[in-house]
Amino acid sequence: NRTIDDVYGDSATGDLPIYGPSLWNIGPPCAGCQLVPDTDKLFMGTWHDNTHLPTVFNNMNITLVGTAIWVYCAVVQGGDARDAINNTNIEFDLDGNPSTFYDNNPAVSDGAPTFGYNVTVFSMTALMNTQHTLVMTMQPKSWMAFDWAQYT
């Protein structure tokens, strides 16, 4: 198995994820972030996050050669995120094939936001052993914290 870290990229090729079209926050540090995951619980201690803007559908792309892929994010599980958007709603497009979606809409409760780590937001197996491109697009009113991906 090989990994793709949000900051350090592909463990085999060195290829980095491509983030766009607007700037993404890189943590740590993330001074302007309202939602800050625990770096001790993140793969290699880093994450990239963004909040969907009304007119811009932010996305990220990763490219790999393999037969299976799993994508992991940090997601809010509960608590009071103050005025931050705490939903994680992502559209996935692999090689231009019909999209799949991940939706996480936690209930707001008292206390600081709690996070889930290494949450599988996308997986696909039985792929042809060729180059694949995965595009992850944030949906309206959504926060995404990409941590890492694994592929075989």
Tab-separated table of C-alpha atoms in Angstrom:
chain	number	residue	atom	x	y	z
A	1	ASN	CA	0.000	0.000	0.000
A	2	ARG	CA	1.072	3.564	-0.726
A	3	THR	CA	-0.100	6.792	0.861
A	4	ILE	CA	-0.829	10.324	-0.307
A	5	ASP	CA	-0.490	12.898	2.475
A	6	ASP	CA	-2.218	16.268	2.164
A	7	VAL	CA	1.116	18.134	2.512
A	8	TYR	CA	3.871	15.640	1.705
A	9	GLY	CA	2.146	13.927	-1.220
A	10	ASP	CA	2.557	10.443	-2.665
A	11	SER	CA	4.920	8.189	-0.709
A	12	ALA	CA	6.101	6.510	-3.944
A	13	THR	CA	6.089	9.256	-6.599
A	14	GLY	CA	6.241	12.468	-4.579
A	15	ASP	CA	3.255	13.843	-6.540
A	16	LEU	CA	1.282	16.375	-4.511
A	17	PRO	CA	-2.489	16.826	-4.357
A	18	ILE	CA	-3.702	19.795	-6.408
A	19	TYR	CA	-5.908	22.232	-4.490
A	20	GLY	CA	-8.038	24.942	-6.081
A	21	PRO	CA	-9.396	27.170	-7.281
A	22	SER	CA	-9.123	29.331	-4.157
A	23	LEU	CA	-6.526	29.062	-1.405
A	24	TRP	CA	-6.824	26.215	1.076
A	25	ASN	CA	-5.810	26.423	4.734
A	26	ILE	CA	-2.853	24.278	5.749
A	27	GLY	CA	-2.626	23.011	9.272
A	28	PRO	CA	-0.806	23.339	11.418
A	29	PRO	CA	-0.669	26.195	12.032
A	30	CYS	CA	-4.048	27.487	11.028
A	31	ALA	CA	-4.449	30.792	12.822
A	32	GLY	CA	-7.617	31.786	10.949
A	33	CYS	CA	-9.367	28.433	11.215
A	34	GLN	CA	-12.481	28.103	13.366
A	35	LEU	CA	-12.278	24.305	13.276
A	36	VAL	CA	-8.885	22.890	14.260
A	37	PRO	CA	-8.407	19.110	14.414
A	38	ASP	CA	-5.937	17.535	16.862
A	39	THR	CA	-2.654	17.097	14.963
A	40	ASP	CA	-1.718	14.110	17.139
A	41	LYS	CA	-4.635	12.214	15.599
A	42	LEU	CA	-3.918	13.137	11.972
A	43	PHE	CA	-1.754	11.217	9.510
A	44	MET	CA	1.685	12.874	9.590
A	45	GLY	CA	0.171	15.619	11.808
A	46	THR	CA	-1.193	17.774	8.952
A	47	TRP	CA	-4.421	18.611	7.115
A	48	HIS	CA	-5.745	20.873	4.354
A	49	ASP	CA	-9.151	22.456	4.843
A	50	ASN	CA	-11.533	24.808	3.149
A	51	THR	CA	-15.079	26.036	3.517
A	52	HIS	CA	-17.353	26.190	0.481
A	53	LEU	CA	-17.782	29.727	-0.798
A	54	PRO	CA	-21.149	30.740	-2.289
A	55	THR	CA	-19.806	31.080	-5.833
A	56	VAL	CA	-16.726	28.840	-5.843
A	57	PHE	CA	-16.798	25.040	-5.717
A	58	ASN	CA	-13.361	24.303	-4.248
A	59	ASN	CA	-11.853	20.996	-5.195
A	60	MET	CA	-8.746	18.888	-4.944
A	61	ASN	CA	-7.310	16.305	-7.316
A	62	ILE	CA	-5.076	13.322	-6.724
A	63	THR	CA	-3.550	11.082	-9.361
A	64	LEU	CA	-2.388	7.509	-8.801
A	65	VAL	CA	-1.694	4.207	-10.536
A	66	GLY	CA	-3.377	1.332	-8.731
A	67	THR	CA	-6.336	-0.988	-8.293
A	68	ALA	CA	-7.968	0.505	-5.174
A	69	ILE	CA	-8.160	3.818	-3.307
A	70	TRP	CA	-9.386	4.999	0.097
A	71	VAL	CA	-9.670	8.682	1.112
A	72	TYR	CA	-9.607	9.810	4.755
A	73	CYS	CA	-10.715	13.120	6.269
A	74	ALA	CA	-11.251	14.639	9.677
A	75	VAL	CA	-14.952	15.425	10.183
A	76	VAL	CA	-16.926	17.198	12.898
A	77	GLN	CA	-18.959	14.712	14.940
A	78	GLY	CA	-20.733	17.118	17.269
A	79	GLY	CA	-20.361	20.014	19.644
A	80	ASP	CA	-20.869	23.703	19.043
A	81	ALA	CA	-18.810	24.854	16.073
A	82	ARG	CA	-19.689	28.463	16.881
A	83	ASP	CA	-20.483	30.154	13.579
A	84	ALA	CA	-18.361	27.755	11.549
A	85	ILE	CA	-19.845	25.462	8.945
A	86	ASN	CA	-19.409	21.942	10.317
A	87	ASN	CA	-21.058	19.823	7.602
A	88	THR	CA	-18.807	17.773	5.320
A	89	ASN	CA	-20.422	17.186	1.940
A	90	ILE	CA	-18.139	16.090	-0.899
A	91	GLU	CA	-18.716	14.946	-4.475
A	92	PHE	CA	-16.227	12.401	-5.871
A	93	ASP	CA	-15.514	11.906	-9.567
A	94	LEU	CA	-13.094	9.104	-10.490
A	95	ASP	CA	-11.857	9.173	-14.096
A	96	GLY	CA	-14.956	11.064	-15.230
A	97	ASN	CA	-17.299	8.284	-14.084
A	98	PRO	CA	-20.645	8.988	-12.409
A	99	SER	CA	-20.190	10.790	-9.141
A	100	THR	CA	-20.578	9.474	-5.635
A	101	PHE	CA	-21.144	11.593	-2.543
A	102	TYR	CA	-20.132	11.679	1.117
A	103	ASP	CA	-22.434	13.562	3.500
A	104	ASN	CA	-21.817	14.224	7.196
A	105	ASN	CA	-24.235	16.589	8.933
A	106	PRO	CA	-23.563	16.404	12.684
A	107	ALA	CA	-26.042	17.578	15.277
A	108	VAL	CA	-25.035	20.708	17.167
A	109	SER	CA	-24.661	20.197	20.914
A	110	ASP	CA	-23.061	21.926	23.875
A	111	GLY	CA	-19.299	21.946	24.219
A	112	ALA	CA	-16.341	22.298	21.903
A	113	PRO	CA	-16.467	20.633	18.486
A	114	THR	CA	-15.519	16.964	18.506
A	115	PHE	CA	-13.853	15.348	15.518
A	116	GLY	CA	-13.724	11.955	13.906
A	117	TYR	CA	-10.323	11.031	12.485
A	118	ASN	CA	-9.349	8.688	9.661
A	119	VAL	CA	-12.966	8.753	8.491
A	120	THR	CA	-13.282	6.957	5.164
A	121	VAL	CA	-15.108	9.421	2.920
A	122	PHE	CA	-14.473	7.529	-0.337
A	123	SER	CA	-13.312	4.078	-1.371
A	124	MET	CA	-13.203	2.209	-4.654
A	125	THR	CA	-11.752	-1.228	-5.327
A	126	ALA	CA	-11.460	-3.534	-8.360
A	127	LEU	CA	-10.036	-0.753	-10.538
A	128	MET	CA	-7.950	-1.387	-13.639
A	129	ASN	CA	-4.233	-1.104	-12.803
A	130	THR	CA	-3.817	2.147	-14.760
A	131	GLN	CA	-3.545	5.847	-13.977
A	132	HIS	CA	-6.576	7.301	-12.205
A	133	THR	CA	-7.567	10.854	-11.320
A	134	LEU	CA	-9.878	11.485	-8.390
A	135	VAL	CA	-11.562	14.899	-8.169
A	136	MET	CA	-13.120	15.818	-4.819
A	137	THR	CA	-15.470	18.816	-4.967
A	138	MET	CA	-16.932	20.510	-1.907
A	139	GLN	CA	-20.684	21.025	-1.924
A	140	PRO	CA	-22.593	24.121	-0.647
A	141	LYS	CA	-22.348	24.930	3.058
A	142	SER	CA	-19.590	22.414	3.588
A	143	TRP	CA	-16.251	22.165	5.388
A	144	MET	CA	-13.644	19.688	4.176
A	145	ALA	CA	-10.485	18.648	6.040
A	146	PHE	CA	-8.491	16.309	3.794
A	147	ASP	CA	-5.926	14.258	5.715
A	148	TRP	CA	-4.631	11.445	3.508
A	149	ALA	CA	-5.381	8.740	0.955
A	150	GLN	CA	-4.170	5.177	0.554
A	151	TYR	CA	-3.969	3.151	-2.637
A	152	THR	CA	-2.885	-0.271	-3.823
